[in-house]
Amino acid sequence: MSVVLACDLGGTSFRAALYDAQGQVWAEHALPSPTDGAGAAGGQAEIDADEWWAILISLADALAAQAPARFAEIRGIAICGVTRTQILLDDAGQPLRPALTWRDTRAAPDIEALLARLPQDHPELPQVNAFHPMARLDWLRRHEPTVLAQACCVLEPKDYLNFRLTGVRASDPVSMARLHAAAAPLRPSLLAAAGLAAGLLPPLLSPTDAVGTVSAGLPGALAQLAGVPVFCCANDTWAAVAGLGALRAGHAYNISGTTEVFGVIADVPHGQSAPRAAGLMTVDWGDGLHQIGGPGQNGADTMAWLLSVVQGAGSDQQSLAARVEALLAAPRDPQPVLFLPYLQGERVPYWDADLRGAFVGLNRRHGAGDLAWAVLEGVAFLNRLVLERGEAALGAAVTEIRFGGGAAANAAWCQVKADICGRPVSVGTAREPGALGAAVVAWTGLGHFPSLAAAQESVVREARRYLPDPARQRHYGALYQQYRATEAALAPVSKALVGMSK
């Protein structure tokens, strides 16, 4: 039976699996992703790109040992991965420095100076902030000019792995959306105005296009895959949305893992302008579909942080889930607690590296269980804010929210999201929607499905559905107003506190 090798390079783990054309997993393996040191003084967050390559080699070896017959039947490869992460290559294809990850905030202190140098009428200007890839490149221009001068190409992590597999440098318009927009020649481009070379961008392919085929002579089990096509794919959000079956107009998606990603999907007829919303990213996701939303800094990882504070470190992911369940089972005080989840600043919808988290309304009766519920609710309140802006841009309510990622396994969090957002929440059968989405790409690229829409219809299945509870909706509607007021009141305090540490 033919299978494809689908990989999902995440912030916490790097997973690989063998999928058949019906979406069944025949073998899978995961390893921890390398850490980027985020949270260090100065905002540095970096990873040696070759650490990802070494993990991919190990994953292939593990799958070949686990299911040798199936491994020999691999017909295509697709890798999705974390985005907003820049790997600079020299002419020989060697990384010039560690990758700047999505959590690197060193561009923040100079973002105002960068904005002042850019054309004020450029359509990409509102998207430029400390997390924008151009801001990172500008930081390199000022602090590591020799490195930038030697760079001939900038790639995302999955693009670098595709390059190591095939020897071909390429990316896709979804992963490179912001840098591609900044390079648009609109008299002048933002890159040119910032003193950066547009030639740093690699050729852009559709996610279902083949980058090339696996080179001969690769290490370990990868050597068995010589000649197998490698498909471009896209970032982990796009792939997970496909794996959730939400890459269709009128749906919302929510992926909650190390970070939180939320958005709505719009069908934009050819020649019409795509809808936009304040603080949200509008990105062309192909086939006339645009997503309106984007990544946050703070997702299910906020709960892991809370557990580490109140209980200490856990031994594994299973114990983490059990510990969350135990906290949520504790009696709750009738007075709510609010939680602002901005432990690492925030991207969508605020794009402010200086926002900080807070518990508000604590009394002596509150315990760890109350704090855990407040964390669930705080992240869901942020989801609601993004949903409100996205639906306003669409001009219509979405039919449902397709929910995936580690937090989707928690029934309480699913119900809280349904109650706070006021929309049905659907959880699929796939434990790893990103990897399933990569498999969908590979099978579509191989021609097994006529389109990504047809592939989603065929392989994505619903496991559970959570409907909003009217009584809890009313309660959360009132609490949401207090959440918004707390955000506004504490934002200046956050900035002042961050300023005291600089």
Short mmCIF file of C-alpha atoms in Angstrom, two decimals:
data_model
loop_
_atom_site.label_atom_id
_atom_site.label_comp_id
_atom_site.label_asym_id
_atom_site.label_seq_id
_atom_site.Cartn_x
_atom_site.Cartn_y
_atom_site.Cartn_z
CA MET A 1 0.00 0.00 0.00
CA SER A 2 1.37 3.41 -0.97
CA VAL A 3 1.91 6.05 1.73
CA VAL A 4 3.30 9.55 2.01
CA LEU A 5 5.74 10.89 4.58
CA ALA A 6 4.15 13.89 6.31
CA CYS A 7 6.09 15.99 8.81
CA ASP A 8 5.06 18.78 11.17
CA LEU A 9 7.91 20.84 12.60
CA GLY A 10 6.36 22.50 15.64
CA GLY A 11 7.64 24.72 18.39
CA THR A 12 7.43 21.94 20.98
CA SER A 13 7.80 18.74 18.97
CA PHE A 14 8.80 17.59 15.49
CA ARG A 15 6.49 14.84 14.27
CA ALA A 16 6.61 12.54 11.24
CA ALA A 17 4.05 9.98 10.11
CA LEU A 18 3.19 7.69 7.22
CA TYR A 19 -0.34 8.30 5.86
CA ASP A 20 -2.30 6.41 3.25
CA ALA A 21 -4.72 8.19 0.91
CA GLN A 22 -7.63 7.67 3.33
CA GLY A 23 -5.81 9.57 6.08
CA GLN A 24 -4.93 6.49 8.11
CA VAL A 25 -1.65 6.58 10.03
CA TRP A 26 0.54 3.51 9.56
CA ALA A 27 3.53 4.67 11.58
CA GLU A 28 4.45 7.81 13.48
CA HIS A 29 7.20 9.17 15.64
CA ALA A 30 7.91 12.46 17.39
CA LEU A 31 10.96 14.06 18.95
CA PRO A 32 11.31 17.27 20.98
CA SER A 33 12.00 20.37 18.92
CA PRO A 34 15.16 22.30 19.75
CA THR A 35 14.67 25.19 22.15
CA ASP A 36 15.24 28.76 21.05
CA GLY A 37 16.09 30.34 24.40
CA ALA A 38 13.10 32.71 24.21
CA GLY A 39 12.70 34.87 27.28
CA ALA A 40 16.40 35.60 27.60
CA ALA A 41 17.46 39.16 28.31
CA GLY A 42 17.47 41.26 25.17
CA GLY A 43 14.72 39.29 23.39
CA GLN A 44 17.00 36.76 21.64
CA ALA A 45 15.39 33.56 20.30
CA GLU A 46 17.55 31.44 17.97
CA ILE A 47 17.95 27.84 16.78
CA ASP A 48 20.71 26.21 14.74
CA ALA A 49 18.89 25.14 11.55
CA ASP A 50 20.95 21.96 11.29
CA GLU A 51 19.37 20.77 14.54
CA TRP A 52 16.09 20.47 12.61
CA TRP A 53 17.87 18.53 9.86
CA ALA A 54 19.38 16.13 12.40
CA ILE A 55 15.93 15.52 13.90
CA LEU A 56 14.43 14.82 10.46
CA ILE A 57 17.14 12.21 9.85
CA SER A 58 16.35 10.59 13.21
CA LEU A 59 12.60 10.62 12.51
CA ALA A 60 13.11 8.90 9.16
CA ASP A 61 15.31 6.27 10.80
CA ALA A 62 12.67 5.64 13.47
CA LEU A 63 9.85 5.23 10.94
CA ALA A 64 11.95 2.91 8.77
CA ALA A 65 12.65 0.73 11.81
CA GLN A 66 9.02 0.84 12.99
CA ALA A 67 7.40 0.01 9.63
CA PRO A 68 10.04 -1.02 7.07
CA ALA A 69 7.55 -2.30 4.48
CA ARG A 70 5.47 0.86 4.63
CA PHE A 71 8.57 3.07 4.54
CA ALA A 72 9.57 1.39 1.30
CA GLU A 73 6.19 2.42 -0.18
CA ILE A 74 6.62 6.18 0.37
CA ARG A 75 5.50 7.99 -2.80
CA GLY A 76 5.77 11.62 -1.70
CA ILE A 77 6.98 13.90 1.10
CA ALA A 78 5.52 17.10 2.54
CA ILE A 79 6.79 19.11 5.51
CA CYS A 80 4.97 21.94 7.26
CA GLY A 81 6.58 23.97 9.99
CA VAL A 82 6.81 26.98 12.24
CA THR A 83 6.86 30.29 10.42
CA ARG A 84 8.10 33.87 10.95
CA THR A 85 11.53 32.25 11.36
CA GLN A 86 14.41 33.33 9.15
CA ILE A 87 17.33 31.14 8.01
CA LEU A 88 19.95 32.97 5.94
CA LEU A 89 22.02 30.94 3.48
CA ASP A 90 25.23 31.85 1.67
CA ASP A 91 26.02 31.02 -1.96
CA ALA A 92 27.08 27.50 -0.98
CA GLY A 93 23.78 26.85 0.82
CA GLN A 94 25.30 27.02 4.29
CA PRO A 95 23.45 28.80 7.13
CA LEU A 96 25.30 31.99 8.02
CA ARG A 97 24.00 32.13 11.58
CA PRO A 98 21.35 30.50 13.78
CA ALA A 99 17.75 30.99 12.67
CA LEU A 100 15.85 33.93 14.16
CA THR A 101 12.65 32.34 15.46
CA TRP A 102 9.14 33.75 15.67
CA ARG A 103 9.73 34.66 19.33
CA ASP A 104 12.76 36.88 18.71
CA THR A 105 11.88 40.46 19.76
CA ARG A 106 15.24 42.22 19.31
CA ALA A 107 13.82 44.38 16.54
CA ALA A 108 11.29 45.97 18.91
CA PRO A 109 13.39 48.89 20.25
CA ASP A 110 14.09 50.22 16.73
CA ILE A 111 10.76 49.54 15.04
CA GLU A 112 9.67 53.19 15.11
CA ALA A 113 12.88 54.27 13.39
CA LEU A 114 12.34 51.62 10.71
CA LEU A 115 8.74 52.69 10.13
CA ALA A 116 9.82 56.30 9.69
CA ARG A 117 12.12 55.28 6.81
CA LEU A 118 9.42 53.41 4.88
CA PRO A 119 6.97 54.75 2.27
CA GLN A 120 3.89 55.76 4.23
CA ASP A 121 1.46 54.80 1.44
CA HIS A 122 2.73 51.26 0.93
CA PRO A 123 -0.09 48.72 1.56
CA GLU A 124 2.18 46.46 3.60
CA LEU A 125 3.19 49.22 6.04
CA PRO A 126 0.36 48.56 8.55
CA GLN A 127 1.65 44.98 8.89
CA VAL A 128 5.20 46.01 9.78
CA ASN A 129 6.03 45.50 13.46
CA ALA A 130 8.75 43.92 15.56
CA PHE A 131 7.62 40.41 14.48
CA HIS A 132 7.67 41.18 10.75
CA PRO A 133 10.47 39.33 8.90
CA MET A 134 11.63 42.62 7.38
CA ALA A 135 12.15 44.02 10.88
CA ARG A 136 14.37 41.04 11.68
CA LEU A 137 16.39 41.58 8.51
CA ASP A 138 16.72 45.26 9.39
CA TRP A 139 18.01 44.25 12.81
CA LEU A 140 20.65 42.12 11.08
CA ARG A 141 21.52 45.04 8.78
CA ARG A 142 22.28 47.18 11.82
CA HIS A 143 23.84 44.61 14.15
CA GLU A 144 25.32 41.92 11.87
CA PRO A 145 25.94 43.67 8.53
CA THR A 146 28.64 41.20 7.45
CA VAL A 147 26.21 38.31 7.79
CA LEU A 148 23.52 40.07 5.79
CA ALA A 149 26.01 41.05 3.09
CA GLN A 150 26.94 37.38 2.57
CA ALA A 151 23.32 36.18 2.47
CA CYS A 152 21.91 35.14 -0.89
CA CYS A 153 18.65 33.58 0.30
CA VAL A 154 16.29 33.57 3.28
CA LEU A 155 14.25 30.44 3.98
CA GLU A 156 11.69 29.27 6.51
CA PRO A 157 12.45 26.07 8.51
CA LYS A 158 10.41 23.71 6.30
CA ASP A 159 12.00 25.30 3.21
CA TYR A 160 15.44 24.61 4.64
CA LEU A 161 14.56 20.95 5.16
CA ASN A 162 13.18 20.75 1.61
CA PHE A 163 16.47 22.27 0.44
CA ARG A 164 18.50 19.70 2.36
CA LEU A 165 16.39 16.93 0.82
CA THR A 166 16.43 18.18 -2.78
CA GLY A 167 19.13 20.83 -3.15
CA VAL A 168 16.47 23.28 -4.39
CA ARG A 169 15.78 26.61 -2.68
CA ALA A 170 12.11 27.54 -2.80
CA SER A 171 9.21 28.61 -0.61
CA ASP A 172 5.50 29.25 -0.94
CA PRO A 173 3.38 32.44 -1.00
CA VAL A 174 1.68 31.60 2.31
CA SER A 175 4.84 31.18 4.39
CA MET A 176 6.55 34.11 2.67
CA ALA A 177 3.45 36.33 2.51
CA ARG A 178 4.82 39.23 4.54
CA LEU A 179 8.28 39.27 2.99
CA HIS A 180 6.79 38.84 -0.49
CA ALA A 181 4.47 41.82 0.12
CA ALA A 182 7.39 43.89 1.39
CA ALA A 183 9.31 43.10 -1.80
CA ALA A 184 6.47 44.18 -4.10
CA PRO A 185 7.91 46.86 -6.45
CA LEU A 186 5.58 49.71 -5.54
CA ARG A 187 7.98 52.65 -6.09
CA PRO A 188 9.95 51.69 -4.03
CA SER A 189 9.39 48.38 -2.29
CA LEU A 190 9.57 48.34 1.49
CA LEU A 191 12.70 46.18 1.29
CA ALA A 192 14.43 48.69 -0.98
CA ALA A 193 13.42 51.59 1.26
CA ALA A 194 14.88 49.73 4.23
CA GLY A 195 18.14 49.06 2.37
CA LEU A 196 17.44 45.34 1.98
CA ALA A 197 17.80 43.23 -1.18
CA ALA A 198 14.67 41.78 -2.76
CA GLY A 199 16.89 39.03 -4.17
CA LEU A 200 16.90 37.38 -0.75
CA LEU A 201 13.50 35.86 -1.52
CA PRO A 202 13.57 32.38 -3.07
CA PRO A 203 11.26 31.34 -5.94
CA LEU A 204 7.68 30.83 -4.70
CA LEU A 205 5.70 27.68 -5.52
CA SER A 206 2.17 26.53 -4.77
CA PRO A 207 2.02 24.32 -1.64
CA THR A 208 1.06 21.33 -3.82
CA ASP A 209 3.90 21.91 -6.31
CA ALA A 210 6.95 19.64 -6.18
CA VAL A 211 10.16 21.41 -5.13
CA GLY A 212 12.22 18.56 -6.52
CA THR A 213 13.06 14.97 -5.70
CA VAL A 214 15.09 13.54 -2.84
CA SER A 215 18.80 13.58 -3.63
CA ALA A 216 20.85 10.42 -3.62
CA GLY A 217 23.29 9.68 -0.84
CA LEU A 218 21.45 11.25 2.10
CA PRO A 219 22.12 9.91 5.61
CA GLY A 220 20.36 6.96 7.19
CA ALA A 221 16.94 5.84 6.02
CA LEU A 222 16.57 8.96 3.88
CA ALA A 223 18.88 7.26 1.41
CA GLN A 224 16.02 4.86 0.61
CA LEU A 225 13.90 7.79 -0.59
CA ALA A 226 16.11 8.99 -3.46
CA GLY A 227 13.93 10.15 -6.35
CA VAL A 228 10.75 10.59 -4.26
CA PRO A 229 9.05 13.96 -4.93
CA VAL A 230 9.11 16.58 -2.17
CA PHE A 231 6.15 18.97 -2.18
CA CYS A 232 6.55 22.59 -1.14
CA CYS A 233 3.71 22.59 1.44
CA ALA A 234 3.35 25.69 3.68
CA ASN A 235 3.56 26.80 7.28
CA ASP A 236 2.17 24.73 10.13
CA THR A 237 -0.93 26.91 10.53
CA TRP A 238 -2.01 26.54 6.90
CA ALA A 239 -1.37 22.79 6.98
CA ALA A 240 -3.22 22.33 10.26
CA VAL A 241 -6.21 24.26 8.90
CA ALA A 242 -6.28 21.86 5.95
CA GLY A 243 -5.96 18.95 8.38
CA LEU A 244 -8.94 20.31 10.33
CA GLY A 245 -11.00 20.59 7.15
CA ALA A 246 -11.33 24.35 7.68
CA LEU A 247 -9.56 25.49 4.51
CA ARG A 248 -13.00 26.40 3.18
CA ALA A 249 -14.96 29.65 3.05
CA GLY A 250 -17.16 30.52 6.02
CA HIS A 251 -15.19 28.47 8.54
CA ALA A 252 -13.08 29.63 11.45
CA TYR A 253 -10.04 27.74 12.70
CA ASN A 254 -8.24 27.65 16.04
CA ILE A 255 -4.96 25.85 16.62
CA SER A 256 -3.83 25.88 20.22
CA GLY A 257 -0.42 24.54 21.07
CA THR A 258 2.77 26.32 22.05
CA THR A 259 1.10 29.40 20.58
CA GLU A 260 -2.49 30.27 19.66
CA VAL A 261 -3.55 30.75 16.04
CA PHE A 262 -7.05 31.90 15.13
CA GLY A 263 -8.66 33.11 11.93
CA VAL A 264 -11.62 33.06 9.56
CA ILE A 265 -11.64 31.99 5.91
CA ALA A 266 -13.04 34.25 3.17
CA ASP A 267 -13.76 33.43 -0.46
CA VAL A 268 -12.56 36.41 -2.51
CA PRO A 269 -13.62 36.50 -6.18
CA HIS A 270 -10.87 37.23 -8.67
CA GLY A 271 -10.25 40.94 -9.06
CA GLN A 272 -11.86 41.92 -5.75
CA SER A 273 -10.00 43.23 -2.72
CA ALA A 274 -9.67 40.87 0.21
CA PRO A 275 -11.32 41.94 3.49
CA ARG A 276 -9.08 43.39 6.19
CA ALA A 277 -9.41 43.92 9.93
CA ALA A 278 -7.37 45.92 12.44
CA GLY A 279 -4.52 43.88 13.90
CA LEU A 280 -5.34 40.79 11.82
CA MET A 281 -3.35 39.46 8.88
CA THR A 282 -5.06 38.97 5.54
CA VAL A 283 -3.14 36.32 3.61
CA ASP A 284 -3.89 34.76 0.23
CA TRP A 285 -4.12 31.04 0.93
CA GLY A 286 -4.71 30.01 -2.68
CA ASP A 287 -7.73 28.99 -4.77
CA GLY A 288 -9.43 32.32 -4.02
CA LEU A 289 -9.35 31.75 -0.26
CA HIS A 290 -7.95 34.33 2.16
CA GLN A 291 -7.43 33.89 5.86
CA ILE A 292 -8.10 36.83 8.19
CA GLY A 293 -6.45 36.32 11.58
CA GLY A 294 -3.07 34.94 12.45
CA PRO A 295 -0.70 33.78 15.16
CA GLY A 296 -0.57 34.81 18.79
CA GLN A 297 2.26 34.39 21.23
CA ASN A 298 0.26 32.76 24.00
CA GLY A 299 -1.78 29.56 23.70
CA ALA A 300 -2.01 26.27 25.56
CA ASP A 301 1.54 26.91 26.74
CA THR A 302 0.08 29.40 29.24
CA MET A 303 -1.45 26.46 31.09
CA ALA A 304 1.90 24.68 31.17
CA TRP A 305 3.35 27.87 32.64
CA LEU A 306 0.66 27.98 35.34
CA LEU A 307 1.28 24.36 36.28
CA SER A 308 5.01 25.01 36.57
CA VAL A 309 4.30 27.91 38.92
CA VAL A 310 1.76 26.24 41.20
CA GLN A 311 2.95 22.62 41.07
CA GLY A 312 6.46 22.47 39.65
CA ALA A 313 7.65 20.63 36.54
CA GLY A 314 5.77 17.57 35.28
CA SER A 315 7.31 14.38 33.91
CA ASP A 316 5.58 14.13 30.52
CA GLN A 317 2.72 15.34 28.35
CA GLN A 318 0.29 12.77 29.77
CA SER A 319 0.92 13.95 33.29
CA LEU A 320 0.42 17.54 32.10
CA ALA A 321 -3.08 16.70 30.83
CA ALA A 322 -3.92 14.84 34.05
CA ARG A 323 -2.70 17.72 36.18
CA VAL A 324 -4.85 20.17 34.22
CA GLU A 325 -7.90 17.96 34.72
CA ALA A 326 -7.22 17.78 38.46
CA LEU A 327 -7.02 21.57 38.75
CA LEU A 328 -10.23 22.08 36.80
CA ALA A 329 -12.06 19.58 39.04
CA ALA A 330 -11.45 21.70 42.16
CA PRO A 331 -14.37 23.72 43.58
CA ARG A 332 -14.65 27.22 42.10
CA ASP A 333 -15.17 30.44 43.97
CA PRO A 334 -18.32 32.30 42.82
CA GLN A 335 -16.31 35.47 42.12
CA PRO A 336 -14.54 35.19 38.73
CA VAL A 337 -10.86 35.89 38.17
CA LEU A 338 -9.64 37.48 34.95
CA PHE A 339 -6.42 36.46 33.24
CA LEU A 340 -4.62 38.45 30.56
CA PRO A 341 -2.58 35.81 28.70
CA TYR A 342 0.17 38.08 27.36
CA LEU A 343 3.13 36.37 29.01
CA GLN A 344 5.35 36.86 25.93
CA GLY A 345 3.91 40.05 24.49
CA GLU A 346 1.37 39.50 21.73
CA ARG A 347 1.14 39.25 17.98
CA VAL A 348 -2.44 39.07 16.63
CA PRO A 349 -4.28 41.33 17.24
CA TYR A 350 -2.00 43.79 19.07
CA TRP A 351 1.51 43.24 17.67
CA ASP A 352 3.02 44.58 20.87
CA ALA A 353 6.09 42.88 22.35
CA ASP A 354 5.69 44.86 25.59
CA LEU A 355 2.27 43.58 26.66
CA ARG A 356 2.36 41.42 29.79
CA GLY A 357 0.04 39.01 31.56
CA ALA A 358 -1.95 39.51 34.74
CA PHE A 359 -4.45 37.89 37.09
CA VAL A 360 -7.07 40.43 38.17
CA GLY A 361 -9.68 40.15 40.93
CA LEU A 362 -7.93 37.70 43.26
CA ASN A 363 -9.26 37.14 46.75
CA ARG A 364 -8.17 34.90 49.62
CA ARG A 365 -10.63 32.17 48.65
CA HIS A 366 -9.22 31.71 45.18
CA GLY A 367 -7.06 28.65 44.60
CA ALA A 368 -5.09 27.04 41.81
CA GLY A 369 -8.29 25.73 40.22
CA ASP A 370 -9.71 29.24 39.88
CA LEU A 371 -6.47 30.34 38.23
CA ALA A 372 -6.66 27.40 35.80
CA TRP A 373 -10.20 28.31 34.73
CA ALA A 374 -9.12 31.93 34.34
CA VAL A 375 -6.31 30.83 31.99
CA LEU A 376 -8.76 28.85 29.83
CA GLU A 377 -11.14 31.80 29.73
CA GLY A 378 -8.46 34.42 29.10
CA VAL A 379 -7.18 32.65 25.99
CA ALA A 380 -10.78 32.16 24.80
CA PHE A 381 -11.56 35.86 25.34
CA LEU A 382 -8.64 36.67 23.07
CA ASN A 383 -10.09 34.21 20.52
CA ARG A 384 -13.41 36.06 20.71
CA LEU A 385 -11.75 39.39 20.01
CA VAL A 386 -10.08 37.99 16.88
CA LEU A 387 -13.34 36.30 15.83
CA GLU A 388 -15.31 39.54 16.22
CA ARG A 389 -12.89 41.44 14.03
CA GLY A 390 -12.71 38.65 11.47
CA GLU A 391 -16.46 38.27 11.19
CA ALA A 392 -16.89 42.04 10.88
CA ALA A 393 -14.47 41.93 7.92
CA LEU A 394 -16.38 39.00 6.38
CA GLY A 395 -19.72 40.70 6.94
CA ALA A 396 -21.15 37.41 8.22
CA ALA A 397 -20.87 34.95 11.08
CA VAL A 398 -18.84 31.79 10.57
CA THR A 399 -20.65 28.45 10.64
CA GLU A 400 -18.30 26.84 13.18
CA ILE A 401 -14.82 26.87 14.67
CA ARG A 402 -12.60 23.91 13.74
CA PHE A 403 -10.34 23.39 16.77
CA GLY A 404 -7.05 21.47 16.84
CA GLY A 405 -3.75 21.27 18.66
CA GLY A 406 -2.91 19.97 22.12
CA ALA A 407 -5.61 22.00 23.89
CA ALA A 408 -8.35 20.45 21.73
CA ALA A 409 -8.00 17.25 23.76
CA ASN A 410 -9.35 19.10 26.80
CA ALA A 411 -13.17 19.00 26.75
CA ALA A 412 -13.47 21.87 29.24
CA TRP A 413 -11.40 24.18 27.05
CA CYS A 414 -13.47 23.22 23.99
CA GLN A 415 -16.70 24.05 25.80
CA VAL A 416 -15.31 27.33 27.18
CA LYS A 417 -14.34 28.40 23.67
CA ALA A 418 -17.83 27.52 22.36
CA ASP A 419 -19.51 29.44 25.19
CA ILE A 420 -17.29 32.52 24.95
CA CYS A 421 -17.19 32.73 21.16
CA GLY A 422 -20.85 31.77 20.73
CA ARG A 423 -20.11 29.37 17.87
CA PRO A 424 -20.08 25.56 17.62
CA VAL A 425 -16.61 24.10 18.14
CA SER A 426 -15.73 21.01 16.10
CA VAL A 427 -12.80 18.72 16.94
CA GLY A 428 -11.58 16.24 14.33
CA THR A 429 -10.45 12.67 14.72
CA ALA A 430 -6.87 13.52 13.73
CA ARG A 431 -4.64 13.95 16.78
CA GLU A 432 -2.13 15.85 14.66
CA PRO A 433 -3.95 18.05 12.13
CA GLY A 434 -0.71 19.66 10.92
CA ALA A 435 0.74 16.32 9.87
CA LEU A 436 -2.58 15.28 8.31
CA GLY A 437 -2.65 18.57 6.38
CA ALA A 438 0.85 17.87 5.07
CA ALA A 439 -0.37 14.43 3.97
CA VAL A 440 -3.32 16.08 2.20
CA VAL A 441 -0.81 18.28 0.33
CA ALA A 442 1.32 15.31 -0.72
CA TRP A 443 -1.62 13.23 -1.95
CA THR A 444 -3.06 16.23 -3.82
CA GLY A 445 0.34 16.97 -5.33
CA LEU A 446 0.60 13.36 -6.46
CA GLY A 447 -2.73 13.74 -8.28
CA HIS A 448 -4.74 11.39 -6.07
CA PHE A 449 -7.21 14.22 -5.33
CA PRO A 450 -8.29 16.87 -7.87
CA SER A 451 -8.06 19.67 -5.29
CA LEU A 452 -7.29 20.42 -1.67
CA ALA A 453 -11.02 20.89 -1.05
CA ALA A 454 -11.74 17.39 -2.34
CA ALA A 455 -8.91 15.97 -0.23
CA GLN A 456 -10.28 17.61 2.93
CA GLU A 457 -13.77 16.31 2.20
CA SER A 458 -12.38 12.80 1.83
CA VAL A 459 -9.98 12.45 4.79
CA VAL A 460 -11.14 14.85 7.54
CA ARG A 461 -13.68 13.47 10.02
CA GLU A 462 -15.36 15.02 13.07
CA ALA A 463 -14.88 13.36 16.45
CA ARG A 464 -16.71 15.73 18.83
CA ARG A 465 -18.86 18.87 18.64
CA TYR A 466 -19.45 21.43 21.41
CA LEU A 467 -22.45 23.75 21.23
CA PRO A 468 -22.64 27.10 23.09
CA ASP A 469 -24.64 26.98 26.31
CA PRO A 470 -27.02 30.01 26.40
CA ALA A 471 -26.72 30.59 30.17
CA ARG A 472 -22.93 30.47 30.12
CA GLN A 473 -22.90 32.68 27.02
CA ARG A 474 -24.68 35.42 28.98
CA HIS A 475 -22.26 35.06 31.90
CA TYR A 476 -19.23 35.18 29.65
CA GLY A 477 -20.64 38.12 27.68
CA ALA A 478 -20.57 40.24 30.84
CA LEU A 479 -17.14 38.91 31.85
CA TYR A 480 -15.77 39.64 28.38
CA GLN A 481 -16.59 43.32 28.80
CA GLN A 482 -14.53 43.37 32.01
CA TYR A 483 -11.72 41.55 30.22
CA ARG A 484 -11.61 44.26 27.54
CA ALA A 485 -11.65 47.00 30.18
CA THR A 486 -8.80 45.29 32.04
CA GLU A 487 -6.75 45.08 28.85
CA ALA A 488 -7.11 48.80 28.25
CA ALA A 489 -6.33 49.70 31.85
CA LEU A 490 -3.22 47.54 32.21
CA ALA A 491 -1.54 48.02 28.81
CA PRO A 492 0.24 51.25 29.95
CA VAL A 493 1.34 49.52 33.15
CA SER A 494 2.81 46.64 31.15
CA LYS A 495 4.83 49.01 29.01
CA ALA A 496 6.09 50.88 32.07
CA LEU A 497 7.18 47.66 33.79
CA VAL A 498 8.97 46.40 30.67
CA GLY A 499 10.68 49.76 30.36
CA MET A 500 12.04 49.42 33.88
CA SER A 501 13.92 46.27 32.85
CA LYS A 502 15.66 47.83 29.84
#
